[in-house]
Each structure stands twice: as structure tokens, then as C-alpha cells.
Amino acid sequence: MRTGSMPILHRLKHGLVILVALVAASVASFAQTADEAFTRLAADSYSDTSRAIELLVSTAHPNAALIVEALSDGRLLSGPGGVAVKTSSGAFVDARTGQPLAVAPEGLKAVRLNNAVRRAVQAALGGLGLLNPDPAKRTAAAEAVFKSRDAGLLPIVETAIGKEADPRALAALRQAQAAILIAKPDAQPLDRLAAIEVLHERGDQDALATLRALPGDATPALKEAQAKAITAIEGRLKLWAVAQNLWYGLSLGSVLLLAAIGLAITFGVMGVINMAHGEMVMLGAYTTFVVQELIRTNAPWLFDWSLAIALPAAFIVAGAIGIAIERGVIRFLYGRPLETLLATWGISLILQQAVRTAFGPTNREVGAPSFMSGAFELGGLAITYNRLWIIVFAALVFAALLAILKLTPMGLQMRAVTQNRRMASAMGIRTGRIDALTFGLGSGVAGLAGVALSQIDNVSPNLGQSYIIDSFMVVVFGGVGNLWGTLVGAMTLGVANKLLEPYAGAVLGKIALLVCIILFIQKRPRGLFALKGRAVEA
């Protein structure tokens, strides 16, 4: 028995020696590969950097994610003393071991990137993130692989597909697999056909570009499937482009509504051509800037409430200045439209220069609260939160003004003065007081518009000049003094402008709209919705 057991023990011992030798060789190979990767990182060569990334990812180096992310952010440093990662806190970490460094090595400089290295970094981040525990990060990693089309990541993608349970991440992984197979020279025709179908279902610009990467030596059946998919995607994208322009038109229309609705009130009730209306918008934007600066300095935790605080402040500031202008200048010029126009134009120049003196001629930064930052996609539409909130805000302002005009004594008196000033005066309505309050209300609403516009436009002394002409166009087109006409006019001009832009350009599109409005006014001088009463008598 002892004699028979000796060969078995000998074979076990021999096998153990071979296993140890293989492990040692593997460790040595890993160490050699890691040494080569770090040597290439320190070489300050684009090609060496790309090769180093491939080596780190292919060998699953424990610090590969740390190194690639640092390289992407410009925090990977190399030099004669080695390779280090600079953390967000300013400390340094040894890239090879991941251990903190008490003192940064001398002679370090940031590893340079070009487009080829950036593509390699993007692909590496995708490969490293495909097996991340977080489904959102797996989805983002799959998107990175989709864009890089790195065939070397196909085995990792296929492994991840087999393990994936999250539907969104699984769809992104299948799309990444399809993008790789389309461009892979040795891919099977059936696999490519399935990949074309996956990309057809995705149906966006990236899918269209990936489909066009199909090699020229593809089979006729593949080329036919590719052509059908491209035609279908292009048709779908055209429809989404029209829908996107409609959304842009609604967004522009809401901005025009905010800028013009105050002018519609003052122009309708008082018949005053107020060339300083744009400066009321500008004052509202600068009030927002001042409020945010005070919050940043004294109560930064209130920043998300800065616009809510700025809204009443802007209304009060612009409204008070509007009342002062009406009481101090305009009330002496009623019935003299040319002098009123020149006087308000002079006031607009004074206000612009006053703001330049107080705040300087350069643009001022107005931040966006967290709930107005970012965007989301709805089908093929890209919708930004700030534009969406401005549309909601414009609707609320419009509804509030309607309520004031229909449900309050002041609104009743304003409508009476609008329809027949002399009869309203004879009935005991103090028309001068109504004029001042109306001008203040219109100016205050313009201040509210400035708060909204500060989120999408440059806050500068010339902010109001960008909207004054469009505001007059909206008011005249919709019907002087009619809020519903202002709403329809603003939305019509906004949508028409954005639908014309892709074909005629921004400048020619505006010129075409202006010509159309002139021709329309020739036929309907009182606009879309003409007022009854004094407006007709005039």
C-alpha cells in the first residue's frame, strides 16, 4: 500500500509545483504588464498613453478606474518620480499602489490628451463601468462603449448582457453590442442584421451615424436592411425636428408674452408708446442679480429660493419706477404721441446709463436654482427645465392679470377707462390715478419678465433692447389692449419664427415675419382681437 501510494503523492507534488509555477508566471506577467503601462504613462507620448490605458484595462489592474478617471479629468500626473493622481482635495495618491503620498514627487506634470487618447479614455471608462453595481452607471458605461465602438470590449459587453437585469441598462448594452458588431470586420452577417434592427429601434442621430459605419463589403441583404433603417430613422428624425421647433416656438412665445403683456396693458389703457418698457425688463433682471448676490454673501442656503424672493422685489422696483415715470413725465404729454415716444426713449437711455454706472457695462452672472438646472428627453425632444418653468411662469402671470382685470375693482376701472375715458371720468373714476396704477402694473409685470429672462439671456444694460421691437410687434398684431390677443400674437410669432429659421435663417425669418405683419395690419389695422368702445372711436 505504501509502495502504491508513492507514485500518487509524487504526481500530486509534481502538479502542485506546476501550479505554483503557473501562478508565479502569471503574477510576473501581470507585474511586467503593469510596469510597461506605467512606463508608457510617464513617456509623455499620445500613443504610449493610449497603449497604457489598454494594458491597464485588459489586465484588470486594481487602480485602473482611478487612473482612467483621473486622466479624463486632467488629474493624472507623471514625471521622473513616477505616476500620481491628484485628488479633489489637492492631495496626491500613488497611481500604482493607491496609497497616499506625503509629498508630491518632483517634476510632475499633467498627462496630455488628444482626440485619440480621449476616445481611448471614453472606451476604457465604458469597459470599467459595465459591471458596476449601480444600474445608472452601467447604462452610462454602455453609452460610452456605444460611441467608441471598441471591438476589444465586445467580450465584456456580452458578459454584462448575460448578467443584466435592469431593462434600461440591458437596452443600452444591446445597443453597444450592435454598434461594435456593425463596424467589426469579422462579424457574422446574421449578427450584423440583428444589430441593424437594434439600431433602427434606437432611431437617433448616433444610431444613424453608426449604421453608416457598415463596411462597404457587406452583403446585398445587409446593405438593403441598412438603407431601409436609415430611411426610416431619417423620416422619424424629421418629424422630431419639427416637434422640437414647435417646442422652441412655444418657449420663444412665452418669452415674448412675458415681455409684451405689460406693454399691452399700458398701451391699451393709456395709448402711450413706452420706449422705456425694455428697461423695465432690464431692471427686473438686475434686481434678480442683486438679490442673488445678497443671498450668496449672507445666506447661501437660501439660493434655491432666490427667484421666489426676486419676483416681488423686481415687481416693486420696476413698478415704482414706472409710476414715477408716469407721474413725473408722461402725464404732461398725453395726446402728444411723438413727444411721448421721444421722452420715453430718452428715459430708456438714462436708465441704461444709470445701470452701466452702478453695475458696469459687462454681463452679470445670474445663477439658476437646482430645480431649473438640467434637461430631460421626451421621445426625441430635448426639454430644458429652465424653459419649461418659464412657460409655466408665463401662464401663471397671464392668469393672474386676467383675474385682476376681471375680478377686482381696479380691473373694472381699467377696462372702463380703456373703452371710454371721458365717460369713465364722468362716472367719477379718477382716470389719472388709474393711469398711474396701470403704468405701474405694466412696468411691474415687465420686471417679472426680467426675472425670467435672467435665466436664459445675458444680464446686461442692453437686455431690454433685444425685446422692445418684438413686444410692439406682438401687441399690434394681437390687438392693442387685449390680453388674449397678446397671448395669441406671442405664440403665433414665436412658433412661426422658429419654424421659418431652419429654411430662411434667423435674420431672413424675422424680416419675412415683419413683412407679413405689415401686410396683415393693412387689412386689419386693429389687430387680431380689436377692442370695442374707446378703441373703436379713436
CSV table of N, CA and C in Angstrom, one decimal, residues 130 141-147 149-150 154 157 161 170-181 198-199 202:
chain,number,residue,atom,x,y,z
A,130,LEU,N,-19.1,48.7,-17.0
A,130,LEU,CA,-20.2,47.8,-17.5
A,130,LEU,C,-20.6,46.9,-16.4
A,141,ALA,N,-22.0,53.7,-18.9
A,141,ALA,CA,-20.8,53.0,-19.4
A,141,ALA,C,-21.2,52.4,-20.8
A,142,ALA,N,-22.4,51.8,-20.9
A,142,ALA,CA,-22.8,51.2,-22.2
A,142,ALA,C,-22.9,52.3,-23.2
A,143,GLU,N,-23.4,53.5,-22.9
A,143,GLU,CA,-23.4,54.6,-23.8
A,143,GLU,C,-22.0,55.0,-24.3
A,144,ALA,N,-21.1,54.9,-23.4
A,144,ALA,CA,-19.7,55.3,-23.8
A,144,ALA,C,-19.1,54.2,-24.7
A,145,VAL,N,-19.4,53.0,-24.5
A,145,VAL,CA,-19.0,51.9,-25.4
A,145,VAL,C,-19.7,52.0,-26.7
A,146,PHE,N,-20.9,52.4,-26.7
A,146,PHE,CA,-21.7,52.6,-28.0
A,146,PHE,C,-21.0,53.7,-28.9
A,147,LYS,N,-20.5,54.7,-28.2
A,147,LYS,CA,-19.9,55.8,-29.0
A,147,LYS,C,-18.5,55.4,-29.5
A,149,ARG,N,-17.3,52.2,-30.0
A,149,ARG,CA,-17.3,51.1,-30.9
A,149,ARG,C,-16.0,50.3,-30.8
A,150,ASP,N,-15.5,50.1,-29.6
A,150,ASP,CA,-14.2,49.4,-29.4
A,150,ASP,C,-14.5,47.9,-29.4
A,154,LEU,N,-16.0,43.9,-26.7
A,154,LEU,CA,-17.2,43.1,-27.0
A,154,LEU,C,-17.4,41.9,-26.0
A,157,VAL,N,-18.9,43.3,-22.9
A,157,VAL,CA,-20.3,43.7,-23.2
A,157,VAL,C,-21.2,42.4,-23.2
A,161,ILE,N,-24.3,41.6,-20.7
A,161,ILE,CA,-25.7,41.3,-21.2
A,161,ILE,C,-26.2,40.1,-20.5
A,170,LEU,N,-30.0,47.0,-19.9
A,170,LEU,CA,-29.9,45.9,-20.9
A,170,LEU,C,-30.1,46.5,-22.3
A,171,ALA,N,-31.0,47.4,-22.5
A,171,ALA,CA,-31.2,48.0,-23.8
A,171,ALA,C,-29.9,48.8,-24.2
A,172,ALA,N,-29.3,49.5,-23.3
A,172,ALA,CA,-28.1,50.2,-23.6
A,172,ALA,C,-26.9,49.3,-24.0
A,173,LEU,N,-26.9,48.1,-23.3
A,173,LEU,CA,-25.8,47.2,-23.6
A,173,LEU,C,-26.0,46.5,-24.9
A,174,ARG,N,-27.3,46.2,-25.3
A,174,ARG,CA,-27.5,45.6,-26.6
A,174,ARG,C,-27.2,46.6,-27.7
A,175,GLN,N,-27.5,47.9,-27.5
A,175,GLN,CA,-27.1,48.9,-28.5
A,175,GLN,C,-25.6,49.0,-28.6
A,176,ALA,N,-24.9,48.9,-27.5
A,176,ALA,CA,-23.4,49.0,-27.5
A,176,ALA,C,-22.9,47.8,-28.3
A,177,GLN,N,-23.5,46.6,-28.1
A,177,GLN,CA,-23.1,45.4,-28.8
A,177,GLN,C,-23.4,45.6,-30.3
A,178,ALA,N,-24.5,46.2,-30.6
A,178,ALA,CA,-24.8,46.4,-32.0
A,178,ALA,C,-23.9,47.3,-32.7
A,179,ALA,N,-23.5,48.4,-32.0
A,179,ALA,CA,-22.5,49.4,-32.6
A,179,ALA,C,-21.2,48.7,-32.9
A,180,ILE,N,-20.8,47.8,-32.0
A,180,ILE,CA,-19.5,47.1,-32.2
A,180,ILE,C,-19.6,46.2,-33.4
A,181,LEU,N,-20.7,45.4,-33.4
A,181,LEU,CA,-20.8,44.4,-34.5
A,181,LEU,C,-20.9,45.0,-35.9
A,198,VAL,N,-31.5,46.5,-34.0
A,198,VAL,CA,-31.4,47.2,-32.7
A,198,VAL,C,-31.2,48.7,-32.9
A,199,LEU,N,-30.3,49.1,-33.9
A,199,LEU,CA,-30.1,50.5,-34.1
A,199,LEU,C,-31.3,51.2,-34.7
A,202,ARG,N,-33.4,52.1,-31.9
A,202,ARG,CA,-32.9,53.3,-31.2
A,202,ARG,C,-33.3,54.6,-31.9
